Amino acid sequence: MRISIIGTGYVGTVTGTCFAHLGNEVICVDVDPSRVERMNAGIPPIYEEGLEQLLREHAGKNLKATLDYDTAIANTDISFICVPTPSDENGKIDLRFIREASRSIGRRLKDKKSYHVVVVKSTVVPGTTEQIVTPVLEEESGKKAGKDFGVGMNPEFLREGKAVHDFQHPDRIVVGADDPKAAGIIKSLYAGYSCPILEADTKTAEMIKYVSNAFLATKISFSNEVGNICKRLGIDTYKVMEGVGLDARISPHFLRSGLGFGGSCFPKDVKALVGKASEVDYEPVLLKTVLAVNDKQPEIALRILKKHIPDLRGARVAVLGLAFKDDTDDIRESRAIPLIGMLLAEGATVTAYDPMAAEFMKKVYPAIGYAKTAGDALDGADACMIATEWGEFARLNGEFARMKRRIVIDGRRMVDPRGKDIVYEGLCW
Ligand code: NAD
């Protein structure tokens, strides 16, 4: 099929490249010229395992990128909207980019003779496709949804860092559409997949995405709360959660306690669901608490550090890990951000290290030190705080000898202190 992808961020780049790899003709559209240039040169604008190789294979062949909506809409049969849906200052979803992209597509649909399907892949609050995207498309095109063109909602469940794998091996595909023709066309794109394909209306598809993320975030905050209690009771929370996770009704995933969740999805999606619930006159007590527990974890990490160094003024702290999780360069809502902010507010000097995300963090904290290796960050440090679960941190050993005081506060259970000459304390263990 001929597919246009609107927005070449994490979701758009991966979706476009993987659809091209399935043999489709793909045109990616972005408003950022540098992203378009990179895509056409076969260089992904973001890091994802395995993405560069796939993009190189298809860029300039059956995958092209452009700034021009005219070319993209005229030469494709289906468009996936993959633009950002950030939180506004009150935590509610900001649909500015969705409106803009819908307007741009709608204007081009006006003169288009053949049937076209517009699919929202961005995460949007329930009702957005029906109440915003469809009316904007109809207004701009002067055509009728469900008759002249189709509209759908196909949420994305990929994990950053494993996005290509997840696109190719999904647990399920959700196809939301308010008319059967659009649903059939979207489903046909996934014909080769063996996973369950769940059909729903657009509003339900939108809610499935929010509830999935809210549930995973709840598991994390739940595990963190349990971890905070276990630490006080002298119980190993990881052993507890291992026992809990063996229950098939619970599953072992997302039960690792630590610094909490970050990234571009969980915090913003839970906030958006809280905002939507308030709009319909419901107080989402549980979801608000999920966010509150998450906000508290970096504060608890700082409190633990201060047990060892009560006055942090002038102390040198190495922060290991800046990305919100391993295998990505994404620092959005990374727990390292509030952690570094609090360390600086306490008067500490921070040297940070991350194998991938340092360049992005320099925009947030231009004045802290950035080391090229974990060992260099530890050199002369009074304390080390581990903020991201990069595998290499589990292999640190001799590097700790370079510290002035070997205090290690582990926010991700990466370091096994046994046989190491360090003062070690875990966040929840
Ligand atoms: P992103 O910020 O990485 O990329 C968005 C891209 O859209 C940027 O390149 C931007 O320049 C472009 N853009 C903005 N306005 C545009 C317009 N009018 N026309 C064309 N391009 C435009 O975003 P992302 O992380 O890929 O997320 C996109 C959506 O997918 C969000 O709703 C997000 O919640 C959802 N989502 C993200 C993930 C994830 O892991 N990142 C996973 C599932 C769902």
Coordinates of C-alpha atoms and ligand atoms in Angstrom, one line a residue:
M1 CA 0.0 0.0 0.0
R2 CA 1.0 3.6 -0.3
I3 CA 1.4 5.1 3.2
S4 CA 2.2 8.6 4.4
I5 CA 3.5 9.1 7.9
I6 CA 2.9 12.5 9.5
G7 CA 5.7 13.3 12.0
T8 CA 9.1 11.5 12.1
G9 CA 9.8 11.2 15.8
Y10 CA 10.1 7.9 17.6
V11 CA 6.8 6.5 16.5
G12 CA 6.7 8.0 13.0
T13 CA 10.3 6.9 12.0
V14 CA 9.8 3.4 13.3
T15 CA 6.3 3.0 11.8
G16 CA 7.4 4.4 8.5
T17 CA 10.6 2.4 8.3
C18 CA 8.9 -0.9 9.4
F19 CA 6.0 -0.4 6.9
A20 CA 8.6 0.2 4.2
H21 CA 10.3 -3.0 5.2
L22 CA 7.0 -4.8 4.8
G23 CA 7.1 -3.8 1.2
N24 CA 4.8 -0.7 1.3
E25 CA 5.6 2.6 -0.5
V26 CA 6.1 5.2 2.3
I27 CA 6.3 9.0 2.3
C28 CA 7.2 10.6 5.6
V29 CA 6.3 14.2 6.3
D30 CA 7.8 16.5 8.9
V31 CA 7.8 20.2 9.6
D32 CA 11.5 20.0 10.6
P33 CA 13.8 20.2 7.6
S34 CA 16.7 18.6 9.4
R35 CA 14.6 15.5 10.2
V36 CA 13.5 15.2 6.6
E37 CA 17.2 15.5 5.4
R38 CA 18.3 12.9 7.8
M39 CA 15.6 10.5 6.8
N40 CA 16.4 10.9 3.1
A41 CA 20.1 10.3 3.9
G42 CA 19.2 7.0 5.7
I43 CA 20.1 8.5 9.1
P44 CA 17.4 8.1 11.8
P45 CA 16.6 11.3 13.6
I46 CA 16.4 9.3 16.8
Y47 CA 18.3 6.3 18.2
E48 CA 16.5 2.9 18.1
E49 CA 18.1 -0.5 18.1
G50 CA 18.2 -1.9 14.5
L51 CA 16.5 1.2 13.0
E52 CA 19.5 2.6 11.1
Q53 CA 20.1 -0.6 9.2
L54 CA 16.5 -0.8 8.1
L55 CA 16.3 2.9 7.2
R56 CA 19.4 2.7 5.1
E57 CA 17.9 -0.3 3.3
H58 CA 14.8 1.6 2.3
A59 CA 15.6 5.4 2.2
G60 CA 15.5 6.8 -1.3
K61 CA 13.9 3.6 -2.5
N62 CA 10.4 2.8 -1.1
L63 CA 10.8 5.3 1.7
K64 CA 11.1 9.0 1.1
A65 CA 10.7 12.0 3.4
T66 CA 9.4 15.5 2.5
L67 CA 8.2 18.8 4.0
D68 CA 5.5 18.8 1.4
Y69 CA 2.0 17.6 2.4
D70 CA 0.7 17.9 -1.2
T71 CA 3.1 15.3 -2.5
A72 CA 2.5 13.0 0.5
I73 CA -1.3 13.0 0.5
A74 CA -1.7 13.0 -3.3
N75 CA 0.6 9.9 -3.7
T76 CA -0.6 7.8 -0.8
D77 CA -3.8 6.0 0.2
I78 CA -3.5 6.1 4.0
S79 CA -1.9 8.6 6.4
F80 CA -0.8 7.9 9.9
I81 CA -0.7 10.9 12.2
C82 CA 2.4 10.5 14.5
V83 CA 2.8 14.0 15.9
P84 CA 3.4 14.9 19.5
T85 CA 0.6 15.2 22.1
P86 CA 2.4 16.8 25.0
S87 CA 0.9 17.9 28.3
D88 CA -0.1 21.6 28.7
E89 CA 0.9 23.5 31.9
N90 CA -2.0 21.9 33.8
G91 CA -1.1 18.4 32.8
K92 CA -3.9 18.2 30.3
I93 CA -3.2 17.0 26.7
D94 CA -2.1 19.7 24.3
L95 CA -3.8 18.8 20.9
R96 CA -2.3 21.7 18.9
F97 CA -0.1 19.4 16.7
I98 CA -3.0 17.0 16.1
R99 CA -5.2 19.9 15.0
E100 CA -2.4 21.3 12.7
A101 CA -1.7 18.0 11.1
S102 CA -5.4 17.3 10.6
R103 CA -5.8 20.7 9.0
S104 CA -2.9 20.1 6.7
I105 CA -4.2 16.7 5.6
G106 CA -7.8 17.9 5.3
R107 CA -6.8 20.8 2.9
R108 CA -5.1 18.2 0.6
L109 CA -8.1 15.8 0.7
K110 CA -10.2 18.5 -0.9
D111 CA -8.9 17.9 -4.4
K112 CA -8.1 14.3 -3.9
K113 CA -10.3 12.0 -6.2
S114 CA -9.5 8.7 -4.6
Y115 CA -10.6 7.4 -1.2
H116 CA -8.1 8.1 1.6
V117 CA -7.9 6.9 5.2
V118 CA -6.5 9.1 8.0
V119 CA -5.4 7.2 11.0
V120 CA -4.4 8.7 14.4
K121 CA -1.4 6.9 15.8
S122 CA -0.5 9.5 18.3
T123 CA -1.8 8.9 21.9
V124 CA -4.9 11.1 22.3
V125 CA -7.6 11.2 25.0
P126 CA -10.8 9.4 24.3
G127 CA -13.0 11.3 21.9
T128 CA -10.3 13.2 20.1
T129 CA -10.5 11.4 16.8
E130 CA -14.3 11.7 16.7
Q131 CA -14.6 15.2 18.1
I132 CA -11.5 17.0 16.8
V133 CA -9.8 15.1 14.0
T134 CA -12.9 14.1 12.0
P135 CA -14.5 17.6 12.2
V136 CA -11.3 19.3 11.2
L137 CA -10.8 17.0 8.2
E138 CA -14.4 17.5 7.1
E139 CA -14.2 21.3 7.5
E140 CA -10.9 21.6 5.6
S141 CA -11.9 19.1 2.8
G142 CA -15.5 19.9 2.5
K143 CA -16.1 16.1 2.4
K144 CA -17.8 13.6 4.6
A145 CA -16.0 11.1 6.8
G146 CA -17.2 7.5 6.5
K147 CA -18.3 8.3 2.9
D148 CA -15.7 10.3 1.0
F149 CA -12.7 9.4 3.2
G150 CA -12.1 7.1 6.2
V151 CA -10.9 7.9 9.7
G152 CA -9.3 5.5 12.2
M153 CA -7.3 5.2 15.4
N154 CA -4.4 2.7 15.7
P155 CA -2.6 3.2 19.0
E156 CA 1.1 2.4 19.2
F157 CA 2.4 0.3 22.1
L158 CA 6.1 0.2 21.2
R159 CA 8.7 0.5 23.9
E160 CA 11.4 3.0 23.2
G161 CA 14.8 1.2 22.7
K162 CA 13.0 -1.9 21.5
A163 CA 10.6 -0.1 19.1
V164 CA 11.6 -1.9 15.9
H165 CA 11.3 -5.3 17.6
D166 CA 8.0 -4.3 19.1
F167 CA 6.6 -3.1 15.8
Q168 CA 7.6 -6.4 14.2
H169 CA 6.4 -8.6 17.1
P170 CA 3.5 -6.9 18.8
D171 CA 1.4 -8.5 21.5
R172 CA -1.7 -7.2 19.8
I173 CA -2.9 -4.6 17.3
V174 CA -5.8 -2.4 18.0
V175 CA -7.7 -1.0 15.1
G176 CA -10.2 1.7 15.9
A177 CA -12.6 2.9 13.3
D178 CA -16.1 4.2 13.1
D179 CA -16.8 2.7 9.7
P180 CA -16.0 -0.8 8.4
K181 CA -14.3 0.3 5.2
A182 CA -11.6 2.2 7.0
A183 CA -11.2 -0.6 9.6
G184 CA -10.7 -3.1 6.7
I185 CA -8.0 -1.0 5.1
I186 CA -6.1 -0.5 8.3
K187 CA -6.4 -4.2 9.1
S188 CA -5.1 -5.2 5.7
L189 CA -1.8 -3.4 6.5
Y190 CA -1.2 -5.9 9.3
A191 CA -2.3 -9.0 7.3
G192 CA 1.0 -10.8 7.9
Y193 CA 0.8 -10.5 11.7
S194 CA -0.1 -13.5 13.8
C195 CA -1.0 -11.6 17.0
P196 CA -4.6 -10.8 17.9
I197 CA -6.1 -7.8 16.1
L198 CA -8.8 -6.2 18.2
E199 CA -11.4 -4.0 16.4
A200 CA -13.1 -1.2 18.3
D201 CA -14.6 2.2 17.8
T202 CA -12.0 5.1 17.8
K203 CA -12.9 6.2 21.3
T204 CA -12.4 2.7 22.8
A205 CA -9.1 2.4 20.9
E206 CA -7.9 5.7 22.4
M207 CA -8.9 4.5 25.8
I208 CA -7.1 1.1 25.4
K209 CA -3.8 3.0 24.9
Y210 CA -4.3 5.2 28.0
V211 CA -5.4 2.4 30.2
S212 CA -2.4 0.2 29.1
N213 CA 0.0 2.9 30.0
A214 CA -1.8 3.9 33.2
F215 CA -1.8 0.3 34.3
L216 CA 1.9 -0.2 33.7
A217 CA 2.7 3.1 35.5
T218 CA 0.5 1.9 38.4
K219 CA 2.5 -1.4 38.6
I220 CA 5.7 0.6 38.8
S221 CA 4.4 3.0 41.5
F222 CA 2.9 0.1 43.4
S223 CA 6.3 -1.7 43.3
N224 CA 8.0 1.5 44.5
E225 CA 5.6 1.9 47.4
V226 CA 6.1 -1.8 48.3
G227 CA 9.9 -1.3 48.0
N228 CA 9.8 1.8 50.3
I229 CA 8.0 -0.3 52.9
C230 CA 10.2 -3.4 52.5
K231 CA 13.4 -1.3 52.9
R232 CA 12.1 -0.1 56.3
L233 CA 11.2 -3.7 57.3
G234 CA 14.6 -5.1 56.2
I235 CA 13.0 -7.2 53.5
D236 CA 14.4 -7.6 50.0
T237 CA 11.6 -6.2 47.8
Y238 CA 13.1 -7.8 44.7
K239 CA 12.6 -11.3 46.3
V240 CA 9.1 -10.3 47.3
M241 CA 8.2 -9.1 43.8
E242 CA 9.8 -12.2 42.3
G243 CA 7.4 -14.3 44.4
V244 CA 4.5 -12.0 43.6
G245 CA 5.2 -11.9 39.8
L246 CA 5.2 -15.7 39.6
D247 CA 1.4 -15.4 39.9
A248 CA 0.1 -15.7 36.3
R249 CA -2.6 -13.1 37.1
I250 CA 0.1 -10.6 37.9
S251 CA 3.1 -11.4 35.6
P252 CA 6.7 -10.6 36.5
H253 CA 6.9 -7.4 34.4
F254 CA 7.1 -3.9 35.7
L255 CA 7.6 -4.9 39.3
R256 CA 11.2 -3.5 39.7
S257 CA 11.2 -0.8 42.3
G258 CA 13.6 2.1 41.9
L259 CA 13.7 5.8 40.9
G260 CA 10.3 5.6 39.1
F261 CA 9.1 6.0 35.5
G262 CA 9.9 8.7 33.0
G263 CA 9.8 9.0 29.2
S264 CA 7.5 10.7 26.8
C265 CA 4.5 8.5 27.6
F266 CA 3.8 7.3 31.1
P267 CA 3.9 10.6 33.0
K268 CA 2.1 12.5 30.3
D269 CA -0.5 9.8 29.6
V270 CA -1.4 9.3 33.2
K271 CA -1.7 13.1 33.6
A272 CA -3.9 13.3 30.5
L273 CA -6.2 10.6 31.9
V274 CA -6.4 12.4 35.2
G275 CA -7.3 15.6 33.3
K276 CA -9.9 13.8 31.2
A277 CA -11.4 12.1 34.3
S278 CA -11.7 15.5 36.0
E279 CA -13.4 16.9 32.9
V280 CA -16.1 14.3 33.2
D281 CA -16.5 15.0 36.9
Y282 CA -14.6 12.0 38.4
E283 CA -11.8 12.3 40.9
P284 CA -9.2 9.7 39.9
V285 CA -7.6 9.2 43.3
L286 CA -5.6 6.1 42.4
L287 CA -4.1 7.7 39.2
K288 CA -3.1 10.9 41.1
T289 CA -1.4 8.7 43.7
V290 CA 0.5 6.9 41.0
L291 CA 2.0 10.2 39.9
A292 CA 2.6 11.3 43.5
V293 CA 4.6 8.1 44.4
N294 CA 6.6 8.6 41.2
D295 CA 7.5 12.2 42.1
K296 CA 8.7 11.1 45.5
Q297 CA 11.3 8.5 44.5
P298 CA 14.1 11.0 43.5
E299 CA 13.4 12.8 46.8
I300 CA 13.8 9.6 48.7
A301 CA 17.1 8.9 46.8
L302 CA 18.4 12.3 47.9
R303 CA 17.4 11.7 51.5
I304 CA 19.3 8.4 51.5
L305 CA 22.4 10.2 50.1
K306 CA 22.1 12.8 52.8
K307 CA 22.2 10.1 55.5
H308 CA 25.7 9.5 54.3
I309 CA 26.7 13.1 53.5
P310 CA 24.3 15.4 55.5
D311 CA 25.8 18.6 54.0
L312 CA 26.1 18.3 50.3
R313 CA 27.6 21.8 49.8
G314 CA 30.8 21.3 47.8
A315 CA 30.3 17.5 47.5
R316 CA 31.1 16.0 44.1
V317 CA 28.3 13.6 43.0
A318 CA 28.6 11.4 40.0
V319 CA 25.2 10.8 38.4
L320 CA 25.3 7.6 36.2
G321 CA 22.6 7.5 33.7
L322 CA 20.6 10.3 32.1
A323 CA 18.3 8.6 29.7
F324 CA 14.8 7.8 31.1
K325 CA 15.7 4.1 30.6
D326 CA 18.4 2.0 29.0
D327 CA 18.8 1.6 25.2
T328 CA 17.5 5.0 24.4
D329 CA 18.9 8.6 24.1
D330 CA 15.5 10.0 25.2
I331 CA 15.7 12.1 28.4
R332 CA 12.1 13.3 28.4
E333 CA 10.8 13.2 32.0
S334 CA 13.9 11.2 33.0
R335 CA 14.2 10.8 36.8
A336 CA 17.7 12.0 36.5
I337 CA 16.4 15.5 35.8
P338 CA 14.7 16.2 39.2
L339 CA 17.6 14.2 40.9
I340 CA 20.3 16.5 39.4
G341 CA 18.1 19.6 40.1
M342 CA 17.9 18.6 43.8
L343 CA 21.6 17.9 44.0
L344 CA 22.4 21.3 42.6
A345 CA 19.9 23.0 44.9
E346 CA 21.7 21.3 47.8
G347 CA 25.0 22.8 46.6
A348 CA 26.6 19.7 45.2
T349 CA 28.8 19.6 42.1
V350 CA 27.5 17.1 39.6
T351 CA 29.4 15.2 37.0
A352 CA 27.1 13.1 34.8
Y353 CA 27.7 10.2 32.5
D354 CA 25.4 8.4 30.0
P355 CA 26.4 6.3 27.0
M356 CA 23.9 8.0 24.7
A357 CA 21.9 10.8 26.3
A358 CA 24.5 13.4 27.4
E359 CA 24.1 15.7 24.4
F360 CA 20.3 16.0 25.2
M361 CA 20.9 16.6 28.9
K362 CA 23.4 19.4 28.1
K363 CA 20.4 21.4 26.9
V364 CA 18.7 21.0 30.3
Y365 CA 21.8 21.3 32.5
P366 CA 24.5 23.1 30.4
A367 CA 26.6 23.9 33.5
I368 CA 27.2 20.5 35.1
G369 CA 30.2 18.3 34.2
Y370 CA 29.8 15.6 31.6
A371 CA 32.2 12.6 31.6
K372 CA 33.1 10.3 28.6
T373 CA 33.0 7.2 30.7
A374 CA 31.4 6.1 34.0
G375 CA 35.0 5.8 35.4
D376 CA 35.8 9.4 34.6
A377 CA 32.5 10.5 36.2
L378 CA 33.5 8.6 39.4
D379 CA 37.0 10.1 39.5
G380 CA 37.4 12.0 42.7
A381 CA 33.6 11.8 43.5
D382 CA 32.2 11.8 47.0
A383 CA 29.2 9.8 46.0
C384 CA 27.7 8.0 43.0
M385 CA 24.0 7.9 42.2
I386 CA 22.7 5.4 39.6
A387 CA 19.7 6.8 37.7
T388 CA 19.3 4.6 34.6
E389 CA 19.5 0.8 34.2
W390 CA 22.3 0.7 31.6
G391 CA 23.8 -2.8 31.6
E392 CA 27.4 -1.4 31.8
F393 CA 26.7 -0.1 35.3
A394 CA 26.4 -3.7 36.5
R395 CA 30.0 -4.3 35.4
L396 CA 31.5 -1.4 37.3
N397 CA 34.0 -2.6 39.8
G398 CA 37.6 -1.2 39.7
E399 CA 36.1 2.2 38.6
F400 CA 34.8 2.7 42.2
A401 CA 38.4 2.8 43.4
R402 CA 38.7 6.2 41.6
M403 CA 36.2 7.8 44.0
K404 CA 37.3 10.0 46.9
R405 CA 34.5 8.4 49.1
R406 CA 33.0 5.2 47.8
I407 CA 29.4 5.9 48.6
V408 CA 27.1 4.4 46.0
I409 CA 23.3 5.1 46.0
D410 CA 21.7 2.8 43.5
G411 CA 18.3 3.9 42.1
R412 CA 18.0 0.9 39.7
R413 CA 19.5 -2.1 41.5
M414 CA 22.4 -2.3 39.0
V415 CA 25.4 -2.8 41.3
D416 CA 25.9 -6.0 43.3
P417 CA 27.9 -4.7 46.3
R418 CA 29.2 -8.1 47.3
G419 CA 33.0 -8.3 47.2
K420 CA 33.2 -4.6 46.3
D421 CA 34.9 -2.0 48.6
I422 CA 32.0 0.4 48.6
V423 CA 29.4 1.9 50.9
Y424 CA 26.3 0.7 49.1
E425 CA 22.7 1.6 49.6
G426 CA 19.8 0.8 47.3
L427 CA 16.8 3.1 47.0
C428 CA 14.2 0.5 48.1
W429 CA 16.4 -2.4 49.3
Ligands
NAD1 P1 8.4 13.1 18.8 O1 8.3 14.3 19.5 O2 9.6 12.2 18.9 O3 8.2 13.3 17.2 C1 7.1 14.0 16.7 C2 7.5 14.5 15.3 O4 6.4 15.2 14.7 C3 8.6 15.6 15.3 O5 9.6 15.2 14.3 C4 7.9 16.9 14.9 O6 8.8 17.7 14.1 C5 6.8 16.4 14.0 N1 5.7 17.3 13.8 C6 5.1 18.1 14.7 N2 4.1 18.8 14.1 C7 4.0 18.3 12.9 C8 3.1 18.6 11.8 N3 2.1 19.5 11.9 N4 3.3 18.0 10.6 C9 4.3 17.0 10.5 N5 5.1 16.8 11.5 C10 5.0 17.4 12.6 O7 7.1 12.2 19.2 P2 6.9 10.7 19.5 O8 7.6 10.3 20.7 O9 7.2 9.9 18.2 O10 5.4 10.6 19.8 C11 4.4 10.8 18.9 C12 3.0 10.4 19.4 O11 3.1 9.0 19.7 C13 2.7 11.0 20.8 O12 1.3 11.1 20.9 C14 3.1 9.9 21.8 O13 2.4 10.0 23.0 C15 2.8 8.7 21.0 N6 3.6 7.5 21.4 C16 4.9 7.6 21.7 C17 5.7 6.5 22.0 C18 7.1 6.6 22.3 O14 7.7 5.7 22.9 N7 7.8 7.7 22.0 C19 5.0 5.3 22.1 C20 3.7 5.2 21.8 C21 3.0 6.3 21.5

